[in-house]
Coordinates of C-alpha atoms (C1' of nucleotides) in Angstrom, one line a residue:
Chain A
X12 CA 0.0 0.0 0.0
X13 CA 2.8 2.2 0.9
X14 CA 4.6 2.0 -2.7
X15 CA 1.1 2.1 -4.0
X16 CA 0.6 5.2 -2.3
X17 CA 3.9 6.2 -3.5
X18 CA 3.4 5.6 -6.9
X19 CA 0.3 7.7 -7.3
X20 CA 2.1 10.3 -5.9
X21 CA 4.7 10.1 -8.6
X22 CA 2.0 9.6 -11.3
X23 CA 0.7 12.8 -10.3
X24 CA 3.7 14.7 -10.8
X25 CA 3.1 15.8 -14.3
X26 CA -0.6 16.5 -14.0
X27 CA 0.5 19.3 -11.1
X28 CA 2.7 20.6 -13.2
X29 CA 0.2 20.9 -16.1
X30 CA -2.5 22.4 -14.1
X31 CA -0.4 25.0 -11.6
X32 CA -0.8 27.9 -14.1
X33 CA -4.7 27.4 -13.2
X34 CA -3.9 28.6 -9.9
X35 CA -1.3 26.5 -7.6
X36 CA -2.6 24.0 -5.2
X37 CA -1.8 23.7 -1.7
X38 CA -0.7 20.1 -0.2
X39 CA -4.1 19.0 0.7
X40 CA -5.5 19.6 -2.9
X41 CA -2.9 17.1 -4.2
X42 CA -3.5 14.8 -1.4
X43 CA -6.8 14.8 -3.1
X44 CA -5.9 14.0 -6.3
X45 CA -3.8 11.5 -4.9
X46 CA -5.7 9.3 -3.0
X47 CA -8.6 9.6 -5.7
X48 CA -6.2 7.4 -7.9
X49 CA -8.0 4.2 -8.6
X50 CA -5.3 2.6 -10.4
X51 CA -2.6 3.2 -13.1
X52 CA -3.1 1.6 -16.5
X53 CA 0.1 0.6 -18.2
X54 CA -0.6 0.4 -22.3
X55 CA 1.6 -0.7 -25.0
X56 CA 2.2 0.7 -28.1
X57 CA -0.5 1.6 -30.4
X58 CA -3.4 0.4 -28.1
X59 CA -6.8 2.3 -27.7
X60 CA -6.8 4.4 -24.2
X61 CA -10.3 3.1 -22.5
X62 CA -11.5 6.4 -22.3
X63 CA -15.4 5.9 -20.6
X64 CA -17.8 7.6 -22.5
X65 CA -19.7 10.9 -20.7
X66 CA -21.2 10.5 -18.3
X67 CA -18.2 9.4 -16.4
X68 CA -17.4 9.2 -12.4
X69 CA -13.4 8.8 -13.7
X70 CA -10.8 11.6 -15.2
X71 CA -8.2 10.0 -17.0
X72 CA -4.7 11.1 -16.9
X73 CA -1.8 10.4 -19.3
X74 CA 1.2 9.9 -16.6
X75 CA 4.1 8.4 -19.0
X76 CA 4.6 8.2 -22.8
X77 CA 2.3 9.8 -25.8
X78 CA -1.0 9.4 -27.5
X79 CA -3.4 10.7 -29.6
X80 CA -6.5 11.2 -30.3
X81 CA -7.4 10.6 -34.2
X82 CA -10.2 11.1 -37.1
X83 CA -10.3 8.8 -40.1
X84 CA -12.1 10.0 -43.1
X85 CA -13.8 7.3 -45.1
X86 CA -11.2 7.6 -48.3
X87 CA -8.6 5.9 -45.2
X88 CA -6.7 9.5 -44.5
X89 CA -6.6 10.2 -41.1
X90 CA -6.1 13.3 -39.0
X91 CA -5.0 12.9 -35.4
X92 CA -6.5 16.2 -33.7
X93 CA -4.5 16.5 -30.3
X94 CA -1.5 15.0 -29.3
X95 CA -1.5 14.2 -25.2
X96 CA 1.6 14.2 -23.4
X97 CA 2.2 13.3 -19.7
X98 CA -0.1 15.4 -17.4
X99 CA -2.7 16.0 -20.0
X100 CA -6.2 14.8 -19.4
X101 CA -7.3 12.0 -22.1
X102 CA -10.9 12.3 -21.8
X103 CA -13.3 14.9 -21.8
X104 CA -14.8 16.5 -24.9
X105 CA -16.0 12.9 -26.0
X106 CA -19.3 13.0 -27.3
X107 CA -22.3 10.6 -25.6
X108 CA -22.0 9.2 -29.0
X109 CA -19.5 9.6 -31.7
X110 CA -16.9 7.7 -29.4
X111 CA -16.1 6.0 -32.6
X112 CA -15.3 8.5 -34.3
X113 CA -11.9 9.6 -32.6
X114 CA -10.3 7.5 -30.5
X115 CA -7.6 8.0 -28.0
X116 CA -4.6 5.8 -29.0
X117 CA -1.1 5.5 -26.8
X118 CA 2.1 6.1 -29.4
X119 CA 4.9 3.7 -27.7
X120 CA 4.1 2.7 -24.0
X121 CA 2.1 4.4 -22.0
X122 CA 0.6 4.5 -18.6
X123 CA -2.7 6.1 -18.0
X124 CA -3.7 7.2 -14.3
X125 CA -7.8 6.5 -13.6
X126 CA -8.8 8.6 -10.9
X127 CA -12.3 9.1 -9.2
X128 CA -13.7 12.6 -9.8
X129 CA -16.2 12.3 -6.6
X130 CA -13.3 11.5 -4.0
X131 CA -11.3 14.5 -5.3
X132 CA -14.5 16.5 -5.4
X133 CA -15.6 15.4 -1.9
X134 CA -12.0 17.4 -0.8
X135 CA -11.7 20.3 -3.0
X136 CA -14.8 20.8 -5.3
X137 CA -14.0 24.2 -6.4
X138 CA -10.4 23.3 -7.1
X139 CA -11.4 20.2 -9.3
X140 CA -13.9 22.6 -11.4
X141 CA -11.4 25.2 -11.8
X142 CA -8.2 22.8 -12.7
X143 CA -10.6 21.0 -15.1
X144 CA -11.8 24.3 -16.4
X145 CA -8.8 25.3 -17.0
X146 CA -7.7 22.4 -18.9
X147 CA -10.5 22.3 -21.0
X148 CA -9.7 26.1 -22.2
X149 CA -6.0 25.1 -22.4
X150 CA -7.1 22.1 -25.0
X151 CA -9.2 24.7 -26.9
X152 CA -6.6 27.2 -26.9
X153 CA -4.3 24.5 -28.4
X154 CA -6.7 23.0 -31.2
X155 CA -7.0 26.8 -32.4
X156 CA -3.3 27.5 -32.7
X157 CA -3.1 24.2 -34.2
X158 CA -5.8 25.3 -36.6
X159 CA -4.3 28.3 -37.9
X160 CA -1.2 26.5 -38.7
X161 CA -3.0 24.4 -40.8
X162 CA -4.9 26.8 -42.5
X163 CA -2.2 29.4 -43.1
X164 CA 1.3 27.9 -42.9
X165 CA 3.2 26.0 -45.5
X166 CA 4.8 22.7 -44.3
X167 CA 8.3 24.2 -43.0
X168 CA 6.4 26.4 -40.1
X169 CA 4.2 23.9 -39.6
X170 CA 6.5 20.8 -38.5
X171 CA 8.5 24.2 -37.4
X172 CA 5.8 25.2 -34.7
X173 CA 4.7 21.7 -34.0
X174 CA 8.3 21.1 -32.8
X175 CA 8.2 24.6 -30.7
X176 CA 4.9 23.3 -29.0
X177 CA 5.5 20.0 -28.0
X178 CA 9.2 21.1 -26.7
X179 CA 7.0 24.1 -24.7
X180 CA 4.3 21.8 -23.2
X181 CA 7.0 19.1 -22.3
X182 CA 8.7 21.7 -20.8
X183 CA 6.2 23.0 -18.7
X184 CA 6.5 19.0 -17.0
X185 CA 9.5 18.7 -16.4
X186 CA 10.2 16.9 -19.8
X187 CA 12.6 19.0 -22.1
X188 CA 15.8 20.3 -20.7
X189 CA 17.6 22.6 -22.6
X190 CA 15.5 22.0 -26.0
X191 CA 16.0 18.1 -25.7
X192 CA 13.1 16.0 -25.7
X193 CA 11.8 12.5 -27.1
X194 CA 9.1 12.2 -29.8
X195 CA 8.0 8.8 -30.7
X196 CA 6.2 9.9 -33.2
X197 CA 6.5 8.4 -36.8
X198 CA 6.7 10.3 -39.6
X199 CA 3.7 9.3 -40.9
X200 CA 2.3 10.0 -37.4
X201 CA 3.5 13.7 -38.2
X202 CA 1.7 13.7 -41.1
X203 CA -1.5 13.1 -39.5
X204 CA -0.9 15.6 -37.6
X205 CA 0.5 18.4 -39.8
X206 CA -1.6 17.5 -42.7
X207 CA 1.2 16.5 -44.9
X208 CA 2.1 13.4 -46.4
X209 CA 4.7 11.0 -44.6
X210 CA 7.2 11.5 -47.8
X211 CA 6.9 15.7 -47.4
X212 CA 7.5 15.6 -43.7
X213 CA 10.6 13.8 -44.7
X214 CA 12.1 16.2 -46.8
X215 CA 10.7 19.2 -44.6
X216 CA 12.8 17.3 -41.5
X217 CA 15.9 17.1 -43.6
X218 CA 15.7 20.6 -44.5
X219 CA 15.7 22.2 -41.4
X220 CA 18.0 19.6 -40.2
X221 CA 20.2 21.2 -42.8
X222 CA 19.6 24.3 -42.0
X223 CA 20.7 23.3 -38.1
X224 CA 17.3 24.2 -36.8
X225 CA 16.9 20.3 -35.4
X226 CA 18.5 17.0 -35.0
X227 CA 15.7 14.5 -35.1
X228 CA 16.7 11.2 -34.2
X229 CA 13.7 9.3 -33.5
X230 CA 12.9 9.6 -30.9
X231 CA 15.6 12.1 -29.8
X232 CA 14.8 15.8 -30.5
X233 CA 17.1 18.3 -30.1
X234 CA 16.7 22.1 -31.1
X235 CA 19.8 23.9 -31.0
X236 CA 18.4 27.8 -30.8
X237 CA 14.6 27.7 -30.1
X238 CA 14.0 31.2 -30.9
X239 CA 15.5 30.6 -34.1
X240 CA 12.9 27.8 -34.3
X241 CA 10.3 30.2 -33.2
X242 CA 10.9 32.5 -36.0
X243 CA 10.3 29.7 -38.3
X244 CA 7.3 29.0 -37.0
X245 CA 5.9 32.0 -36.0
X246 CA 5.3 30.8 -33.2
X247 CA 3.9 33.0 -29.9
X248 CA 4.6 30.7 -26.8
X249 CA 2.0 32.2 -24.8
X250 CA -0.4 31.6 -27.4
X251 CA -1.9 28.1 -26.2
X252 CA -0.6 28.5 -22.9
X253 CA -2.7 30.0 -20.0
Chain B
X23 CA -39.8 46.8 -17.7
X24 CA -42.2 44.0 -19.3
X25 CA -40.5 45.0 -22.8
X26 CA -37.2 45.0 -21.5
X27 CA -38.3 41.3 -19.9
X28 CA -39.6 40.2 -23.2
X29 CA -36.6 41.2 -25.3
X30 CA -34.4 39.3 -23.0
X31 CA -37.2 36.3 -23.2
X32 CA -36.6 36.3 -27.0
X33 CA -32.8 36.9 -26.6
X34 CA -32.4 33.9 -24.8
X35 CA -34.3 31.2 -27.2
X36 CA -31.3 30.9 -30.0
X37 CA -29.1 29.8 -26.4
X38 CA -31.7 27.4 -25.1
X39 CA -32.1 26.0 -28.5
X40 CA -27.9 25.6 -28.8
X41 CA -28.0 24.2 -25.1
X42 CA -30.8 22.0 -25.1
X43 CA -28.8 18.8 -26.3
X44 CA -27.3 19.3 -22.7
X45 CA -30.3 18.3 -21.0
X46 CA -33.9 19.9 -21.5
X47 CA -34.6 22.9 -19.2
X48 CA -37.4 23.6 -17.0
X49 CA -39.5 26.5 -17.0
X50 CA -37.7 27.5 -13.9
X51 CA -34.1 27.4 -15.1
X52 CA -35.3 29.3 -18.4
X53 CA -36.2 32.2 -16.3
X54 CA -32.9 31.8 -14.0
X55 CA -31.2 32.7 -17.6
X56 CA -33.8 35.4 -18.6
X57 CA -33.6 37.4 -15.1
X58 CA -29.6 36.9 -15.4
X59 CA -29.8 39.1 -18.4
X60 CA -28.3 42.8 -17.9
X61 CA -28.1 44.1 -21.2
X62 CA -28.5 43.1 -25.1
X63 CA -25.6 45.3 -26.7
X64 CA -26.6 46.0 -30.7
X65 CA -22.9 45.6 -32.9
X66 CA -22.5 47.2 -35.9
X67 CA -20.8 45.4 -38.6
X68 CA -17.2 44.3 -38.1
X69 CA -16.7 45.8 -34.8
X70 CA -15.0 44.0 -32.0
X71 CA -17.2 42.3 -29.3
X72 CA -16.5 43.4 -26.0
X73 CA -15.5 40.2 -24.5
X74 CA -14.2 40.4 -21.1
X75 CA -11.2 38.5 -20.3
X76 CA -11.2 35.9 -17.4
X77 CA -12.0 35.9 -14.5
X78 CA -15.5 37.0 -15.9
X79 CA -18.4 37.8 -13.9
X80 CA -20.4 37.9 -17.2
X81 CA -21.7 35.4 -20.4
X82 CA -21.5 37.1 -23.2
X83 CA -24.4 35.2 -25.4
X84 CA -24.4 36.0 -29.3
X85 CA -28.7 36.4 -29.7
X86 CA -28.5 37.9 -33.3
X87 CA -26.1 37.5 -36.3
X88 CA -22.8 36.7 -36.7
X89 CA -19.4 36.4 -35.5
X90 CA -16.0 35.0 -35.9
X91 CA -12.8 34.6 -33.7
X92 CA -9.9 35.4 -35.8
X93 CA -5.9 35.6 -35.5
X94 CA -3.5 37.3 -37.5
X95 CA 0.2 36.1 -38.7
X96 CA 3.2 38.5 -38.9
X97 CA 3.3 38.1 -42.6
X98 CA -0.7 39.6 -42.4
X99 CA -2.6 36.1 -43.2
X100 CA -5.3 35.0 -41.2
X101 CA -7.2 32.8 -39.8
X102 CA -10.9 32.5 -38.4
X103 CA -10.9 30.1 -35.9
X104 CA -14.5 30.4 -34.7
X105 CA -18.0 31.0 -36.7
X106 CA -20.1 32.1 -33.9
X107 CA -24.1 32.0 -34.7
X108 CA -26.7 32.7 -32.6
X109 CA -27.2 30.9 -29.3
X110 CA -23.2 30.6 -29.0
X111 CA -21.2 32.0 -25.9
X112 CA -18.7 34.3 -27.5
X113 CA -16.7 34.6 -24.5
X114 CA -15.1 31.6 -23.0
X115 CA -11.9 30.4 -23.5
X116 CA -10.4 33.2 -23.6
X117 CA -6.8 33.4 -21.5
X118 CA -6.2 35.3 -19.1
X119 CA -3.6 37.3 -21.4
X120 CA -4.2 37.0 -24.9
X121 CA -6.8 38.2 -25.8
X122 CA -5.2 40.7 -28.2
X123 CA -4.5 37.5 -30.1
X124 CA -7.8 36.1 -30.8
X125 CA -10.5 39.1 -30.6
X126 CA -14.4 38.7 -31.6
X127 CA -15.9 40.3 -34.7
X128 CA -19.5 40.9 -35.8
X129 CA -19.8 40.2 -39.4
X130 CA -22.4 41.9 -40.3
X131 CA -25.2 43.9 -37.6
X132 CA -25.6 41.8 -34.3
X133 CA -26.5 41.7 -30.7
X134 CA -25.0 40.0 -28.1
X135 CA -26.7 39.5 -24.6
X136 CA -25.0 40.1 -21.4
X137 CA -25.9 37.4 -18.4
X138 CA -24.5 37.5 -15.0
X139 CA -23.3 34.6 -14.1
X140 CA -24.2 34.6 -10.2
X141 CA -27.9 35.2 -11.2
X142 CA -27.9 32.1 -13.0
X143 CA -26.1 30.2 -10.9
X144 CA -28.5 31.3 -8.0
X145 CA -31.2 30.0 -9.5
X146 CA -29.6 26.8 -10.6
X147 CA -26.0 25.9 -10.3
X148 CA -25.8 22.7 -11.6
X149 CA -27.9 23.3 -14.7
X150 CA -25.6 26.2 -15.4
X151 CA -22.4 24.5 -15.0
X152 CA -23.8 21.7 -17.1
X153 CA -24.7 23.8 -20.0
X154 CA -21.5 25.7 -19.8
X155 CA -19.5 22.4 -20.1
X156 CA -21.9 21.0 -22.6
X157 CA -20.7 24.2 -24.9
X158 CA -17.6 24.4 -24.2
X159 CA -17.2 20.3 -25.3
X160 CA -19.4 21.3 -28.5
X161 CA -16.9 23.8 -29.1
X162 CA -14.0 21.4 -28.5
X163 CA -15.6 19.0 -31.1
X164 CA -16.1 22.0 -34.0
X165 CA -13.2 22.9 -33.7
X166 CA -11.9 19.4 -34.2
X167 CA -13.8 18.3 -37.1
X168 CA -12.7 21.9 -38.5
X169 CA -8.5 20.6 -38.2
X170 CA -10.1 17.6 -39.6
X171 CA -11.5 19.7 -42.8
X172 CA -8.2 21.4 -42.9
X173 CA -6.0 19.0 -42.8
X174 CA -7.2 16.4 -44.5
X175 CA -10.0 17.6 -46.9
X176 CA -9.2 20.0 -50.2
X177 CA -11.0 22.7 -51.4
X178 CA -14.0 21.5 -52.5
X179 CA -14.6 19.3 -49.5
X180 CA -13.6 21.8 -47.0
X181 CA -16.5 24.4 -48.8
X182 CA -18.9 21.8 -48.8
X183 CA -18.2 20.9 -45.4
X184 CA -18.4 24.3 -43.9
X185 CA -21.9 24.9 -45.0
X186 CA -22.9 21.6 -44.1
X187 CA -21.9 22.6 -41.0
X188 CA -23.4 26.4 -40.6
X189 CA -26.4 24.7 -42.1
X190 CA -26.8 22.2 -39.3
X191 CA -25.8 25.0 -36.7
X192 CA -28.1 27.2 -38.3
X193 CA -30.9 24.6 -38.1
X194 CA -30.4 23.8 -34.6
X195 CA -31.2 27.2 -33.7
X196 CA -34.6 27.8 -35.9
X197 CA -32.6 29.8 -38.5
X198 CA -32.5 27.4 -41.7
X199 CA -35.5 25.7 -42.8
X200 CA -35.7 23.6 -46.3
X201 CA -32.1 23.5 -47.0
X202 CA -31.9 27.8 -46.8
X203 CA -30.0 30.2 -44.4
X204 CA -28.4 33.5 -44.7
X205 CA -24.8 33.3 -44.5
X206 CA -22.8 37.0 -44.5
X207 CA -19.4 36.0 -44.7
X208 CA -17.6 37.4 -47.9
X209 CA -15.6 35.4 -50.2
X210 CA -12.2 36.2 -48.5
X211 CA -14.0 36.1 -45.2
X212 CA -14.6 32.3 -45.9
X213 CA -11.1 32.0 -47.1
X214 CA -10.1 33.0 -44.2
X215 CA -12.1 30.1 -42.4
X216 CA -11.2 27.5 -44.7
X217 CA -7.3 28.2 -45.1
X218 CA -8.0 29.3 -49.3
X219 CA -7.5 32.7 -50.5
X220 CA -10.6 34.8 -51.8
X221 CA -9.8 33.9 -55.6
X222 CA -9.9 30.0 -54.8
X223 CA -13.3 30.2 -53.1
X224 CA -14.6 32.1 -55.3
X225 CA -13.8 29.2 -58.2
X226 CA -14.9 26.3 -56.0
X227 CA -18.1 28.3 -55.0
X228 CA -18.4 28.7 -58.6
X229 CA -18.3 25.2 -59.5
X230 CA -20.2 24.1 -56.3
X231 CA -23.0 25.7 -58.3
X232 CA -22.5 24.4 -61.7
X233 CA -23.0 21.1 -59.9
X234 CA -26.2 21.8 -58.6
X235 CA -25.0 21.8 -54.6
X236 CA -25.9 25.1 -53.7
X237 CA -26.9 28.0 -54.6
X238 CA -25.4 31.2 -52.9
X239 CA -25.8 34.9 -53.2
X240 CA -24.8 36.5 -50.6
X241 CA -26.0 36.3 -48.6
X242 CA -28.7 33.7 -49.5
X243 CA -27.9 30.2 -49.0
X244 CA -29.8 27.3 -50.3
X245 CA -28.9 23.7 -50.1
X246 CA -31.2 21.7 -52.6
X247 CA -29.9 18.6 -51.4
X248 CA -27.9 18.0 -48.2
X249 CA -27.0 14.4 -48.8
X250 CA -25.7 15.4 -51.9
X251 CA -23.5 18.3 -50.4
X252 CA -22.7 15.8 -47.4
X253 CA -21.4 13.2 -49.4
X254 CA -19.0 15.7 -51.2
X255 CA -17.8 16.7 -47.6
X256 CA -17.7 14.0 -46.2
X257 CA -20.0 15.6 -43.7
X258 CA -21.6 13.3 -40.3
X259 CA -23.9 15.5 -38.7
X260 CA -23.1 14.1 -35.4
X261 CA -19.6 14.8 -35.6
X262 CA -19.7 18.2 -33.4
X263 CA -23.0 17.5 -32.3
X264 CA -23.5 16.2 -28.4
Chain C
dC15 C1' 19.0 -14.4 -43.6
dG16 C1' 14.4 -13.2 -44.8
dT17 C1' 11.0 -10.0 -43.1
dT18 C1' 9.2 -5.9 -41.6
dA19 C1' 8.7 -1.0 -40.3
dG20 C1' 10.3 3.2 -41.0
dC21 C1' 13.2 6.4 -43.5
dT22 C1' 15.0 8.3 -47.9
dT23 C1' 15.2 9.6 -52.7
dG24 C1' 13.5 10.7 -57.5
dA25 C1' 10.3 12.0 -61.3
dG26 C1' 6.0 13.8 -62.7
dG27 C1' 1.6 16.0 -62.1
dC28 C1' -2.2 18.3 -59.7
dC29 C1' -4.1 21.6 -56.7
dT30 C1' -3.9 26.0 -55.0
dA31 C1' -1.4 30.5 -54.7
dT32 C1' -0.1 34.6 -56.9
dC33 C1' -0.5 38.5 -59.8
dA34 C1' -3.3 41.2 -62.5
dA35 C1' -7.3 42.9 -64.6
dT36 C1' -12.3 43.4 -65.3
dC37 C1' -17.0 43.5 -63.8
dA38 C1' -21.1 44.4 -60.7
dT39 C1' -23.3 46.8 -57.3
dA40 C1' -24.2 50.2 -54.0
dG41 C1' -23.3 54.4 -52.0
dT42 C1' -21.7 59.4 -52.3
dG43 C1' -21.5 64.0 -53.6
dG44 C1' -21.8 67.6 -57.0
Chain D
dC5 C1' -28.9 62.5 -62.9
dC6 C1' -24.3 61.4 -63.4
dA7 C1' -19.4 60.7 -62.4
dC8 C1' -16.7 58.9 -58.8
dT9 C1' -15.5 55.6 -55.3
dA10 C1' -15.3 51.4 -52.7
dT11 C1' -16.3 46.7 -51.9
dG12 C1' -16.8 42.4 -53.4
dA13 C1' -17.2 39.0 -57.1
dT14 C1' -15.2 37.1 -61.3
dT15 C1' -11.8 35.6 -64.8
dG16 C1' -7.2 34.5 -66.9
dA17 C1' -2.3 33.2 -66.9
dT18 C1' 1.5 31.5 -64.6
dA19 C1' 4.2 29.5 -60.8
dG20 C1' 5.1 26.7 -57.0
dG21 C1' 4.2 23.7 -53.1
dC22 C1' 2.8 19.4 -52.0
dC23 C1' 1.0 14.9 -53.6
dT24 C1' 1.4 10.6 -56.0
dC25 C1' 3.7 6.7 -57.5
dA26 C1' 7.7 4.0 -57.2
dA27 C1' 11.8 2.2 -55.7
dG28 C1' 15.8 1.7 -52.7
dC29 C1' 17.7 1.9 -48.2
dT30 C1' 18.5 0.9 -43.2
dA31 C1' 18.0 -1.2 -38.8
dA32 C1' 15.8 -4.4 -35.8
dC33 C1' 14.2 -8.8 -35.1
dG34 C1' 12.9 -13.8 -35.1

DNA sequence: CGTTAGCTTGAGGCCTATCAATCATAGTGG
DNA sequence: CCACTATGATTGATAGGCCTCAAGCTAACG
């Protein structure tokens, strides 16, 4: 009980860290989060996250490794529309119905914390409503930025400012120390994100690799002068953040 | 005072139209909205909508025409990355410090009603936080199927998609009956939702029409036959729908 | 050592952007 | 009543970014 205990405590780490800009929370609010941890899910690669549909008495938090969450259209493209890292809520903003439709998928291994949303309630009812809040606006803000780099930037900017993000938000847990971090995204996976086709986010990668802007090792990812990056991708830091 | 009551009575129908996928309200909780109502501000066209930034003590409620969120690139392109139609909250969302990012903008002449949020929540503080929740995950899920459209869709699709979309919207709401709505946007406003420029709507518009899809002068909309028009975009009506 | 997943490279073509001009309509002021 | 102007829609020619198809490469793995 003790390491479980422990280990809840660890898993938790991250989703502090995501949530402090919504206002930081004193020991006993994370005792509450803590002890409303029902169990921690480990996932391997490419497996569906079992994400309840609403109504749900469970949050779901993404403690270790990626995933997405993904559209396909019926001609077999696909368009994975947020990217979850460690500390990011996996499920709200599911339909009652349309489940189906996009589905949460891990990208490597992955371990999922399911906590109870009444026993962190019972402690700290405002608190939960105002760290959920909070990450619901934070998703939103991110799908917008995200849309306007589909909508109005060529492919460079766009692999450009997905980099920029993903370094910011693993950043902002713990996760990317001096512009290093670890994508285990695929290429392909990319291009579901950006929009592009697997074969142009390979040449895109190898230009700004030649133009020192990254290394990209899968899954290494280094970026040598962020603001430099920035530039590229005109990217606003503050612009998804809270 | 009893005009003033019944102008706020009318304001609020488009909302509890949008809302009422949430959960059907009562009688009681209809009025909780109606007394909450402080003001119905009249917008001239392509003026800013005074959206406070959080924390807010008010809803800001779009009752009449409409309005996009928008942000500008350095290099001066844009991107719309909210329609907002009657019933919509304009205001949520919003960060606490970039809001000269993203700033609301009537397209065309519109009212927007302003709510105070303790009066409702008086009267009924679950139902409120429920419906709030209810809009901000509709939000979530348009703006989804939108990176979706953007990503993976081309021209055509992404046209035909988007007025699938306003039409359903519009429907929901009482403003499109038989396939017909109003839709202001200009050419280069729609451009600016659908990641084209002005000239390339303009051509797919064009040919949208030779097929038979629609017809549309501005700002008259009719859609002879929605399968038809869904089919070309690829268009599920439940996708943003609760 | 064959197989597989993912990365890389090349050639050709399409979709959309760009640049530029014309047209239509409504509003304005003399 | 008629220039004159402004906004938005339309049309044409050209260019370029990204896609498509196809093949070869590499590393990991049983």
């Amino acid at each position: 009980m003790a390491t479980r205990r422990g280990s809840a405590e660890k898993a938790c780490e991250p989703l502090f860290a995501r949530i402090a800009p919504a206002g930081p929370l004193d020991a006993d609010e994370r005792r509450a989060f803590i002890d409303a941890v029902v169990e921690i899910l480990p996932i391997d690669n490419d497996r569906p996250v079992p994400v309840r549909s609403w109504p749900s008495f469970h949050l779901h938090v993404l403690v270790e490794g990626w995933a997405y969450r993904a559209q396909s259209l019926p001609d077999g493209a696909r368009q994975i529309t947020d990217v979850l890292l460690p500390g990011d809520f996996c499920g709200f903003a599911l339909s009652t119905s349309h489940d189906s439709f996009q589905d949460v998928r891990t990208c490597g291994h992955a371990r999922v914390a399911v906590l109870r949303k009444d026993v962190v309630a019972a402690r700290g009812p405002a608190m939960l409503g105002r760290s959920l809040q909070w990450a619901r606006d934070a998703e939103a803000r991110i799908l917008r930025s995200r849309l306007v780099s589909l909508g109005r930037q060529d492919a460079r900017a766009r692999v450009a400012y997905f980099l920029s993000e993903m370094h910011d938000r693993l950043r902002d847990v713990g996760l990317a120390e001096g512009g290093t971090f670890t994508c285990p995204l695929t290429q392909e996976q990319l291009g579901d994100v950006l929009g592009l086709t697997p074969v142009h986010v390979n040449r895109v990668l190898q230009k700004l690799r030649a133009d020192g802007l990254i290394v990209f090792n899968r899954p290494d990812v280094v970026i040598p002068d962020l603001a430099r990056l920035h530039a590229v991708a005109n990217f606003d830091g503050g612009s998804f953040e809270g």
